[in-house]
Amino acid sequence: MKPEKTISIVLVGLAVVYLAIRVSSGEMATVYVQPLDVGEAPAQASDYIAGTAFPSPSRTVGVWVAALFTLFIFSFLYRDNVFYKFAESVVIGVSAAYWMVVAFWTTIIPNLLGKLSPAWVRSWAMPGLSPEREDTWYLYVIPLVLSVLLLWRLAPKGAWIARWPLAFIIGTTAGLKLVGFIHADFLGQIRASIIPVIAMSADSFDFWQTAKNLVLIASILACLVYFFFSIEHRGVVGKVARSGIWILMITFGAAFGYTVMGRIALLAIRIEFLLDDWLWLIDPTAKRIGLS
Amino acid sequence: MYHFLSTLDRRWIFLLMGAAVTIPILLELQFPEEATSLAHAVFNEIEQLEEGDPVLLAFDYDPASEGELGPMATAFVRHCCEKKLKIYFIALWPVGPQMIDDSINRVIKTDFPDMVYGEDYVNLGFKPGNEGVIKVIVTDLKQLYSTDDRGTDLDQIPMCRDLVNIQSMDLVAEVSAGYPGVKEWVQYAATPYPDQIRLVAGCTGVGAPLLYPYMPEQLKGLLGAIKGAAEYEKLVVDRYDREAGREPDLKYLEGKRRMGPQLVAHILMVVLIVVGNIVFFVGRSREGTNS
């Protein structure tokens, strides 16, 4: 047996023994709930000690599944393996199913059937829905027809019919996005860039605001020159374009720093989950005070 | 040494990063936070509102980004509750309502039990349609929202009865992990209606650099990643706990707590970048010498 495999087996064996000891002593991963008139609500350990809450087997299993799947995904850092592939497949399958169910209950039922036949939908799915049809309810026949046309691509013949609703989707999305970007990003950013070169505050010269404004204007101009390819980047134009590259690099660096911060936050929260909710090695929010 | 560093297995780097994050969590390392002008801008936008003013809290994130955005969402809800504002929750992400419920359970039901659902806060739930939803509700909210998240007719909910559109909100606070999110709220709400809609936001670290250009005209304040959350938390806690002479509940300091591993991991990152560059330049100079 390879030394690597031996070490892996020993480490996993030690972890299993450790977990078995912790589980048998009831010192990890237990979730408490409080009974309500309908269903149950999450509770703290203090509620359990007071006798108003009880351990929830289903939610406890949920913590175990979340912890094991976290470790399965982390295992990819060492090497691609069967546990990682299993977790990856489950995540993809569950996500696909979840999105289908969400789309059915939040789009097809309320936005299509609920508009075409509100009384019927109210009788079995949405009791709070008004049974009265809107004045223009018949317009919702159009998306119904488009939906059927879109699904036509699954039929053995006439798959080209699906292009019509697709064209409608692309056209409306492009129109919607175009207006948003022109208004908020193009015109809005031009307007935001028109700032005083010499800034005044309370009738006096504001040096730092002036410096900020100058850097902002110079940076915009330098970056624009870099992306202006109708003139060869030589001489003064070349130097300005080169400074534009530097400004872009600084921007990319700041973006990278923020990305690192975001990713470390995600890693930290998973490790905190393992140490807190699963292993009970830490209690940063003091939710298990009183438990021995 | 050069040979060791240039041939180092990347898994040792992973292990180092894991240790840099795990050890501060185990030791509960925390460092003081100072709020920047961005966090002050967000805080002041809510602080200047009067009791009973309506605010829209849009929670567009999911469990994957809860660790980064949950603390600022908690702080937003707490701040609005302390100011006794009328809170309208909304979500453009399918799992947003669960994030809203989580915040309601953590903050409102626990620390503000006198607040009444339908009179002081309401959860309008999730609507599919991304920016299309924003485009509609800025002029006609009830065209898309006929019921709240529980299925109750909006006309039967006191605080929604006279609600026409979100232009009547005194502030929109958006917590976003991506698309649809802050950018779409800027494009379809804050920019077309600059005098009616004031927008503040919290976002993930990945999204923050893309949103800075919108400040301060189209976006009044921005909390970037866990650092922004920690700064905003500090302002809220200082105002409503420390000024009252009491210690804050630990759940209102989650951002600050999560900055501990951030600091250590960032120091490691800087060291790795410096060492990596030294190894690169030494290697290049050796190649030059050999050739």
mmCIF file with all atom_site columns, N, CA, C and O in Angstrom, chain B residues 80-117:
data_model
loop_
_atom_site.group_PDB
_atom_site.id
_atom_site.type_symbol
_atom_site.label_atom_id
_atom_site.label_alt_id
_atom_site.label_comp_id
_atom_site.label_asym_id
_atom_site.label_entity_id
_atom_site.label_seq_id
_atom_site.pdbx_PDB_ins_code
_atom_site.Cartn_x
_atom_site.Cartn_y
_atom_site.Cartn_z
_atom_site.occupancy
_atom_site.B_iso_or_equiv
_atom_site.pdbx_formal_charge
_atom_site.auth_seq_id
_atom_site.auth_comp_id
_atom_site.auth_asym_id
_atom_site.auth_atom_id
_atom_site.pdbx_PDB_model_num
ATOM 1   N N  . CYS B 1 80  ? -33.306 49.790 10.918 1.00 0.00 ? 80  CYS B N  1
ATOM 2   C CA . CYS B 1 80  ? -34.673 50.240 10.560 1.00 0.00 ? 80  CYS B CA 1
ATOM 3   C C  . CYS B 1 80  ? -35.626 50.046 11.733 1.00 0.00 ? 80  CYS B C  1
ATOM 4   O O  . CYS B 1 80  ? -36.510 50.881 11.961 1.00 0.00 ? 80  CYS B O  1
ATOM 5   N N  . CYS B 1 81  ? -35.457 48.948 12.457 1.00 0.00 ? 81  CYS B N  1
ATOM 6   C CA . CYS B 1 81  ? -36.328 48.694 13.623 1.00 0.00 ? 81  CYS B CA 1
ATOM 7   C C  . CYS B 1 81  ? -36.073 49.729 14.724 1.00 0.00 ? 81  CYS B C  1
ATOM 8   O O  . CYS B 1 81  ? -37.014 50.221 15.351 1.00 0.00 ? 81  CYS B O  1
ATOM 9   N N  . GLU B 1 82  ? -34.805 50.037 14.967 1.00 0.00 ? 82  GLU B N  1
ATOM 10  C CA . GLU B 1 82  ? -34.472 51.020 16.000 1.00 0.00 ? 82  GLU B CA 1
ATOM 11  C C  . GLU B 1 82  ? -35.070 52.387 15.652 1.00 0.00 ? 82  GLU B C  1
ATOM 12  O O  . GLU B 1 82  ? -35.483 53.132 16.537 1.00 0.00 ? 82  GLU B O  1
ATOM 13  N N  . LYS B 1 83  ? -35.100 52.693 14.341 1.00 0.00 ? 83  LYS B N  1
ATOM 14  C CA . LYS B 1 83  ? -35.660 53.984 13.897 1.00 0.00 ? 83  LYS B CA 1
ATOM 15  C C  . LYS B 1 83  ? -37.189 53.951 13.796 1.00 0.00 ? 83  LYS B C  1
ATOM 16  O O  . LYS B 1 83  ? -37.801 54.952 13.433 1.00 0.00 ? 83  LYS B O  1
ATOM 17  N N  . LYS B 1 84  ? -37.777 52.767 14.062 1.00 0.00 ? 84  LYS B N  1
ATOM 18  C CA . LYS B 1 84  ? -39.230 52.576 13.977 1.00 0.00 ? 84  LYS B CA 1
ATOM 19  C C  . LYS B 1 84  ? -39.780 52.920 12.590 1.00 0.00 ? 84  LYS B C  1
ATOM 20  O O  . LYS B 1 84  ? -40.787 53.616 12.441 1.00 0.00 ? 84  LYS B O  1
ATOM 21  N N  . LEU B 1 85  ? -39.090 52.434 11.573 1.00 0.00 ? 85  LEU B N  1
ATOM 22  C CA . LEU B 1 85  ? -39.522 52.674 10.193 1.00 0.00 ? 85  LEU B CA 1
ATOM 23  C C  . LEU B 1 85  ? -40.497 51.575 9.765  1.00 0.00 ? 85  LEU B C  1
ATOM 24  O O  . LEU B 1 85  ? -40.530 50.500 10.371 1.00 0.00 ? 85  LEU B O  1
ATOM 25  N N  . LYS B 1 86  ? -41.277 51.848 8.750  1.00 0.00 ? 86  LYS B N  1
ATOM 26  C CA . LYS B 1 86  ? -42.159 50.828 8.162  1.00 0.00 ? 86  LYS B CA 1
ATOM 27  C C  . LYS B 1 86  ? -41.324 50.056 7.135  1.00 0.00 ? 86  LYS B C  1
ATOM 28  O O  . LYS B 1 86  ? -40.818 50.657 6.170  1.00 0.00 ? 86  LYS B O  1
ATOM 29  N N  . ILE B 1 87  ? -41.172 48.766 7.357  1.00 0.00 ? 87  ILE B N  1
ATOM 30  C CA . ILE B 1 87  ? -40.257 47.987 6.518  1.00 0.00 ? 87  ILE B CA 1
ATOM 31  C C  . ILE B 1 87  ? -41.033 47.115 5.530  1.00 0.00 ? 87  ILE B C  1
ATOM 32  O O  . ILE B 1 87  ? -41.898 46.334 5.930  1.00 0.00 ? 87  ILE B O  1
ATOM 33  N N  . TYR B 1 88  ? -40.692 47.272 4.259  1.00 0.00 ? 88  TYR B N  1
ATOM 34  C CA . TYR B 1 88  ? -41.255 46.425 3.196  1.00 0.00 ? 88  TYR B CA 1
ATOM 35  C C  . TYR B 1 88  ? -40.118 45.551 2.670  1.00 0.00 ? 88  TYR B C  1
ATOM 36  O O  . TYR B 1 88  ? -39.154 46.068 2.110  1.00 0.00 ? 88  TYR B O  1
ATOM 37  N N  . PHE B 1 89  ? -40.229 44.239 2.873  1.00 0.00 ? 89  PHE B N  1
ATOM 38  C CA . PHE B 1 89  ? -39.200 43.322 2.360  1.00 0.00 ? 89  PHE B CA 1
ATOM 39  C C  . PHE B 1 89  ? -39.606 42.838 0.970  1.00 0.00 ? 89  PHE B C  1
ATOM 40  O O  . PHE B 1 89  ? -40.785 42.619 0.690  1.00 0.00 ? 89  PHE B O  1
ATOM 41  N N  . ILE B 1 90  ? -38.582 42.631 0.147  1.00 0.00 ? 90  ILE B N  1
ATOM 42  C CA . ILE B 1 90  ? -38.828 42.186 -1.225 1.00 0.00 ? 90  ILE B CA 1
ATOM 43  C C  . ILE B 1 90  ? -37.627 41.357 -1.668 1.00 0.00 ? 90  ILE B C  1
ATOM 44  O O  . ILE B 1 90  ? -36.526 41.511 -1.127 1.00 0.00 ? 90  ILE B O  1
ATOM 45  N N  . ALA B 1 91  ? -37.817 40.466 -2.653 1.00 0.00 ? 91  ALA B N  1
ATOM 46  C CA . ALA B 1 91  ? -36.691 39.655 -3.146 1.00 0.00 ? 91  ALA B CA 1
ATOM 47  C C  . ALA B 1 91  ? -36.850 39.373 -4.625 1.00 0.00 ? 91  ALA B C  1
ATOM 48  O O  . ALA B 1 91  ? -37.958 39.074 -5.091 1.00 0.00 ? 91  ALA B O  1
ATOM 49  N N  . LEU B 1 92  ? -35.749 39.471 -5.343 1.00 0.00 ? 92  LEU B N  1
ATOM 50  C CA . LEU B 1 92  ? -35.747 39.112 -6.762 1.00 0.00 ? 92  LEU B CA 1
ATOM 51  C C  . LEU B 1 92  ? -35.002 37.796 -6.988 1.00 0.00 ? 92  LEU B C  1
ATOM 52  O O  . LEU B 1 92  ? -34.840 37.365 -8.124 1.00 0.00 ? 92  LEU B O  1
ATOM 53  N N  . TRP B 1 93  ? -34.520 37.211 -5.895 1.00 0.00 ? 93  TRP B N  1
ATOM 54  C CA . TRP B 1 93  ? -33.883 35.890 -5.970 1.00 0.00 ? 93  TRP B CA 1
ATOM 55  C C  . TRP B 1 93  ? -34.839 34.877 -5.334 1.00 0.00 ? 93  TRP B C  1
ATOM 56  O O  . TRP B 1 93  ? -35.460 35.192 -4.305 1.00 0.00 ? 93  TRP B O  1
ATOM 57  N N  . PRO B 1 94  ? -34.950 33.683 -5.894 1.00 0.00 ? 94  PRO B N  1
ATOM 58  C CA . PRO B 1 94  ? -35.934 32.720 -5.374 1.00 0.00 ? 94  PRO B CA 1
ATOM 59  C C  . PRO B 1 94  ? -35.754 32.377 -3.902 1.00 0.00 ? 94  PRO B C  1
ATOM 60  O O  . PRO B 1 94  ? -36.728 32.106 -3.206 1.00 0.00 ? 94  PRO B O  1
ATOM 61  N N  . VAL B 1 95  ? -34.511 32.342 -3.428 1.00 0.00 ? 95  VAL B N  1
ATOM 62  C CA . VAL B 1 95  ? -34.309 32.009 -2.019 1.00 0.00 ? 95  VAL B CA 1
ATOM 63  C C  . VAL B 1 95  ? -34.239 33.265 -1.143 1.00 0.00 ? 95  VAL B C  1
ATOM 64  O O  . VAL B 1 95  ? -33.992 33.163 0.058  1.00 0.00 ? 95  VAL B O  1
ATOM 65  N N  . GLY B 1 96  ? -34.479 34.420 -1.755 1.00 0.00 ? 96  GLY B N  1
ATOM 66  C CA . GLY B 1 96  ? -34.499 35.668 -0.987 1.00 0.00 ? 96  GLY B CA 1
ATOM 67  C C  . GLY B 1 96  ? -35.494 35.645 0.169  1.00 0.00 ? 96  GLY B C  1
ATOM 68  O O  . GLY B 1 96  ? -35.164 36.088 1.277  1.00 0.00 ? 96  GLY B O  1
ATOM 69  N N  . PRO B 1 97  ? -36.735 35.130 -0.053 1.00 0.00 ? 97  PRO B N  1
ATOM 70  C CA . PRO B 1 97  ? -37.697 35.103 1.063  1.00 0.00 ? 97  PRO B CA 1
ATOM 71  C C  . PRO B 1 97  ? -37.195 34.347 2.294  1.00 0.00 ? 97  PRO B C  1
ATOM 72  O O  . PRO B 1 97  ? -37.495 34.719 3.423  1.00 0.00 ? 97  PRO B O  1
ATOM 73  N N  . GLN B 1 98  ? -36.403 33.284 2.057  1.00 0.00 ? 98  GLN B N  1
ATOM 74  C CA . GLN B 1 98  ? -35.838 32.564 3.213  1.00 0.00 ? 98  GLN B CA 1
ATOM 75  C C  . GLN B 1 98  ? -34.825 33.435 3.946  1.00 0.00 ? 98  GLN B C  1
ATOM 76  O O  . GLN B 1 98  ? -34.738 33.399 5.172  1.00 0.00 ? 98  GLN B O  1
ATOM 77  N N  . MET B 1 99  ? -34.063 34.213 3.188  1.00 0.00 ? 99  MET B N  1
ATOM 78  C CA . MET B 1 99  ? -33.109 35.134 3.824  1.00 0.00 ? 99  MET B CA 1
ATOM 79  C C  . MET B 1 99  ? -33.865 36.213 4.608  1.00 0.00 ? 99  MET B C  1
ATOM 80  O O  . MET B 1 99  ? -33.453 36.620 5.694  1.00 0.00 ? 99  MET B O  1
ATOM 81  N N  . ILE B 1 100 ? -34.996 36.659 4.040  1.00 0.00 ? 100 ILE B N  1
ATOM 82  C CA . ILE B 1 100 ? -35.825 37.658 4.729  1.00 0.00 ? 100 ILE B CA 1
ATOM 83  C C  . ILE B 1 100 ? -36.383 37.061 6.015  1.00 0.00 ? 100 ILE B C  1
ATOM 84  O O  . ILE B 1 100 ? -36.316 37.680 7.093  1.00 0.00 ? 100 ILE B O  1
ATOM 85  N N  . ASP B 1 101 ? -36.930 35.842 5.909  1.00 0.00 ? 101 ASP B N  1
ATOM 86  C CA . ASP B 1 101 ? -37.488 35.182 7.110  1.00 0.00 ? 101 ASP B CA 1
ATOM 87  C C  . ASP B 1 101 ? -36.422 35.025 8.188  1.00 0.00 ? 101 ASP B C  1
ATOM 88  O O  . ASP B 1 101 ? -36.689 35.203 9.378  1.00 0.00 ? 101 ASP B O  1
ATOM 89  N N  . ASP B 1 102 ? -35.218 34.679 7.742  1.00 0.00 ? 102 ASP B N  1
ATOM 90  C CA . ASP B 1 102 ? -34.120 34.503 8.690  1.00 0.00 ? 102 ASP B CA 1
ATOM 91  C C  . ASP B 1 102 ? -33.843 35.811 9.437  1.00 0.00 ? 102 ASP B C  1
ATOM 92  O O  . ASP B 1 102 ? -33.689 35.823 10.660 1.00 0.00 ? 102 ASP B O  1
ATOM 93  N N  . SER B 1 103 ? -33.802 36.921 8.690  1.00 0.00 ? 103 SER B N  1
ATOM 94  C CA . SER B 1 103 ? -33.556 38.229 9.328  1.00 0.00 ? 103 SER B CA 1
ATOM 95  C C  . SER B 1 103 ? -34.707 38.621 10.251 1.00 0.00 ? 103 SER B C  1
ATOM 96  O O  . SER B 1 103 ? -34.479 39.172 11.333 1.00 0.00 ? 103 SER B O  1
ATOM 97  N N  . ILE B 1 104 ? -35.934 38.331 9.825  1.00 0.00 ? 104 ILE B N  1
ATOM 98  C CA . ILE B 1 104 ? -37.094 38.651 10.665 1.00 0.00 ? 104 ILE B CA 1
ATOM 99  C C  . ILE B 1 104 ? -37.035 37.869 11.973 1.00 0.00 ? 104 ILE B C  1
ATOM 100 O O  . ILE B 1 104 ? -37.259 38.413 13.059 1.00 0.00 ? 104 ILE B O  1
ATOM 101 N N  . ASN B 1 105 ? -36.687 36.574 11.864 1.00 0.00 ? 105 ASN B N  1
ATOM 102 C CA . ASN B 1 105 ? -36.604 35.743 13.078 1.00 0.00 ? 105 ASN B CA 1
ATOM 103 C C  . ASN B 1 105 ? -35.466 36.191 13.987 1.00 0.00 ? 105 ASN B C  1
ATOM 104 O O  . ASN B 1 105 ? -35.607 36.230 15.211 1.00 0.00 ? 105 ASN B O  1
ATOM 105 N N  . ARG B 1 106 ? -34.328 36.515 13.370 1.00 0.00 ? 106 ARG B N  1
ATOM 106 C CA . ARG B 1 106 ? -33.138 36.872 14.163 1.00 0.00 ? 106 ARG B CA 1
ATOM 107 C C  . ARG B 1 106 ? -33.298 38.222 14.857 1.00 0.00 ? 106 ARG B C  1
ATOM 108 O O  . ARG B 1 106 ? -32.850 38.394 15.994 1.00 0.00 ? 106 ARG B O  1
ATOM 109 N N  . VAL B 1 107 ? -33.916 39.176 14.157 1.00 0.00 ? 107 VAL B N  1
ATOM 110 C CA . VAL B 1 107 ? -33.932 40.548 14.674 1.00 0.00 ? 107 VAL B CA 1
ATOM 111 C C  . VAL B 1 107 ? -35.323 40.942 15.191 1.00 0.00 ? 107 VAL B C  1
ATOM 112 O O  . VAL B 1 107 ? -35.490 41.239 16.371 1.00 0.00 ? 107 VAL B O  1
ATOM 113 N N  . ILE B 1 108 ? -36.307 40.934 14.313 1.00 0.00 ? 108 ILE B N  1
ATOM 114 C CA . ILE B 1 108 ? -37.610 41.508 14.683 1.00 0.00 ? 108 ILE B CA 1
ATOM 115 C C  . ILE B 1 108 ? -38.298 40.672 15.755 1.00 0.00 ? 108 ILE B C  1
ATOM 116 O O  . ILE B 1 108 ? -38.691 41.192 16.803 1.00 0.00 ? 108 ILE B O  1
ATOM 117 N N  . LYS B 1 109 ? -38.444 39.365 15.496 1.00 0.00 ? 109 LYS B N  1
ATOM 118 C CA . LYS B 1 109 ? -39.187 38.538 16.453 1.00 0.00 ? 109 LYS B CA 1
ATOM 119 C C  . LYS B 1 109 ? -38.455 38.392 17.779 1.00 0.00 ? 109 LYS B C  1
ATOM 120 O O  . LYS B 1 109 ? -39.073 38.219 18.820 1.00 0.00 ? 109 LYS B O  1
ATOM 121 N N  . THR B 1 110 ? -37.132 38.464 17.742 1.00 0.00 ? 110 THR B N  1
ATOM 122 C CA . THR B 1 110 ? -36.356 38.281 18.974 1.00 0.00 ? 110 THR B CA 1
ATOM 123 C C  . THR B 1 110 ? -36.229 39.565 19.775 1.00 0.00 ? 110 THR B C  1
ATOM 124 O O  . THR B 1 110 ? -36.496 39.585 20.971 1.00 0.00 ? 110 THR B O  1
ATOM 125 N N  . ASP B 1 111 ? -35.842 40.658 19.092 1.00 0.00 ? 111 ASP B N  1
ATOM 126 C CA . ASP B 1 111 ? -35.508 41.885 19.821 1.00 0.00 ? 111 ASP B CA 1
ATOM 127 C C  . ASP B 1 111 ? -36.553 42.998 19.692 1.00 0.00 ? 111 ASP B C  1
ATOM 128 O O  . ASP B 1 111 ? -36.486 43.983 20.419 1.00 0.00 ? 111 ASP B O  1
ATOM 129 N N  . PHE B 1 112 ? -37.468 42.845 18.749 1.00 0.00 ? 112 PHE B N  1
ATOM 130 C CA . PHE B 1 112 ? -38.532 43.858 18.590 1.00 0.00 ? 112 PHE B CA 1
ATOM 131 C C  . PHE B 1 112 ? -39.897 43.164 18.513 1.00 0.00 ? 112 PHE B C  1
ATOM 132 O O  . PHE B 1 112 ? -40.610 43.289 17.509 1.00 0.00 ? 112 PHE B O  1
ATOM 133 N N  . PRO B 1 113 ? -40.258 42.429 19.565 1.00 0.00 ? 113 PRO B N  1
ATOM 134 C CA . PRO B 1 113 ? -41.488 41.626 19.503 1.00 0.00 ? 113 PRO B CA 1
ATOM 135 C C  . PRO B 1 113 ? -42.768 42.470 19.424 1.00 0.00 ? 113 PRO B C  1
ATOM 136 O O  . PRO B 1 113 ? -43.816 41.938 19.070 1.00 0.00 ? 113 PRO B O  1
ATOM 137 N N  . ASP B 1 114 ? -42.654 43.773 19.738 1.00 0.00 ? 114 ASP B N  1
ATOM 138 C CA . ASP B 1 114 ? -43.848 44.628 19.656 1.00 0.00 ? 114 ASP B CA 1
ATOM 139 C C  . ASP B 1 114 ? -44.214 44.992 18.216 1.00 0.00 ? 114 ASP B C  1
ATOM 140 O O  . ASP B 1 114 ? -45.320 45.487 17.970 1.00 0.00 ? 114 ASP B O  1
ATOM 141 N N  . MET B 1 115 ? -43.290 44.797 17.301 1.00 0.00 ? 115 MET B N  1
ATOM 142 C CA . MET B 1 115 ? -43.602 45.128 15.903 1.00 0.00 ? 115 MET B CA 1
ATOM 143 C C  . MET B 1 115 ? -44.622 44.136 15.350 1.00 0.00 ? 115 MET B C  1
ATOM 144 O O  . MET B 1 115 ? -44.500 42.923 15.554 1.00 0.00 ? 115 MET B O  1
ATOM 145 N N  . VAL B 1 116 ? -45.622 44.673 14.669 1.00 0.00 ? 116 VAL B N  1
ATOM 146 C CA . VAL B 1 116 ? -46.738 43.854 14.196 1.00 0.00 ? 116 VAL B CA 1
ATOM 147 C C  . VAL B 1 116 ? -46.622 43.636 12.691 1.00 0.00 ? 116 VAL B C  1
ATOM 148 O O  . VAL B 1 116 ? -46.444 44.605 11.939 1.00 0.00 ? 116 VAL B O  1
ATOM 149 N N  . TYR B 1 117 ? -46.760 42.364 12.280 1.00 0.00 ? 117 TYR B N  1
ATOM 150 C CA . TYR B 1 117 ? -46.716 42.062 10.854 1.00 0.00 ? 117 TYR B CA 1
ATOM 151 C C  . TYR B 1 117 ? -47.922 42.711 10.154 1.00 0.00 ? 117 TYR B C  1
ATOM 152 O O  . TYR B 1 117 ? -49.059 42.581 10.597 1.00 0.00 ? 117 TYR B O  1
#
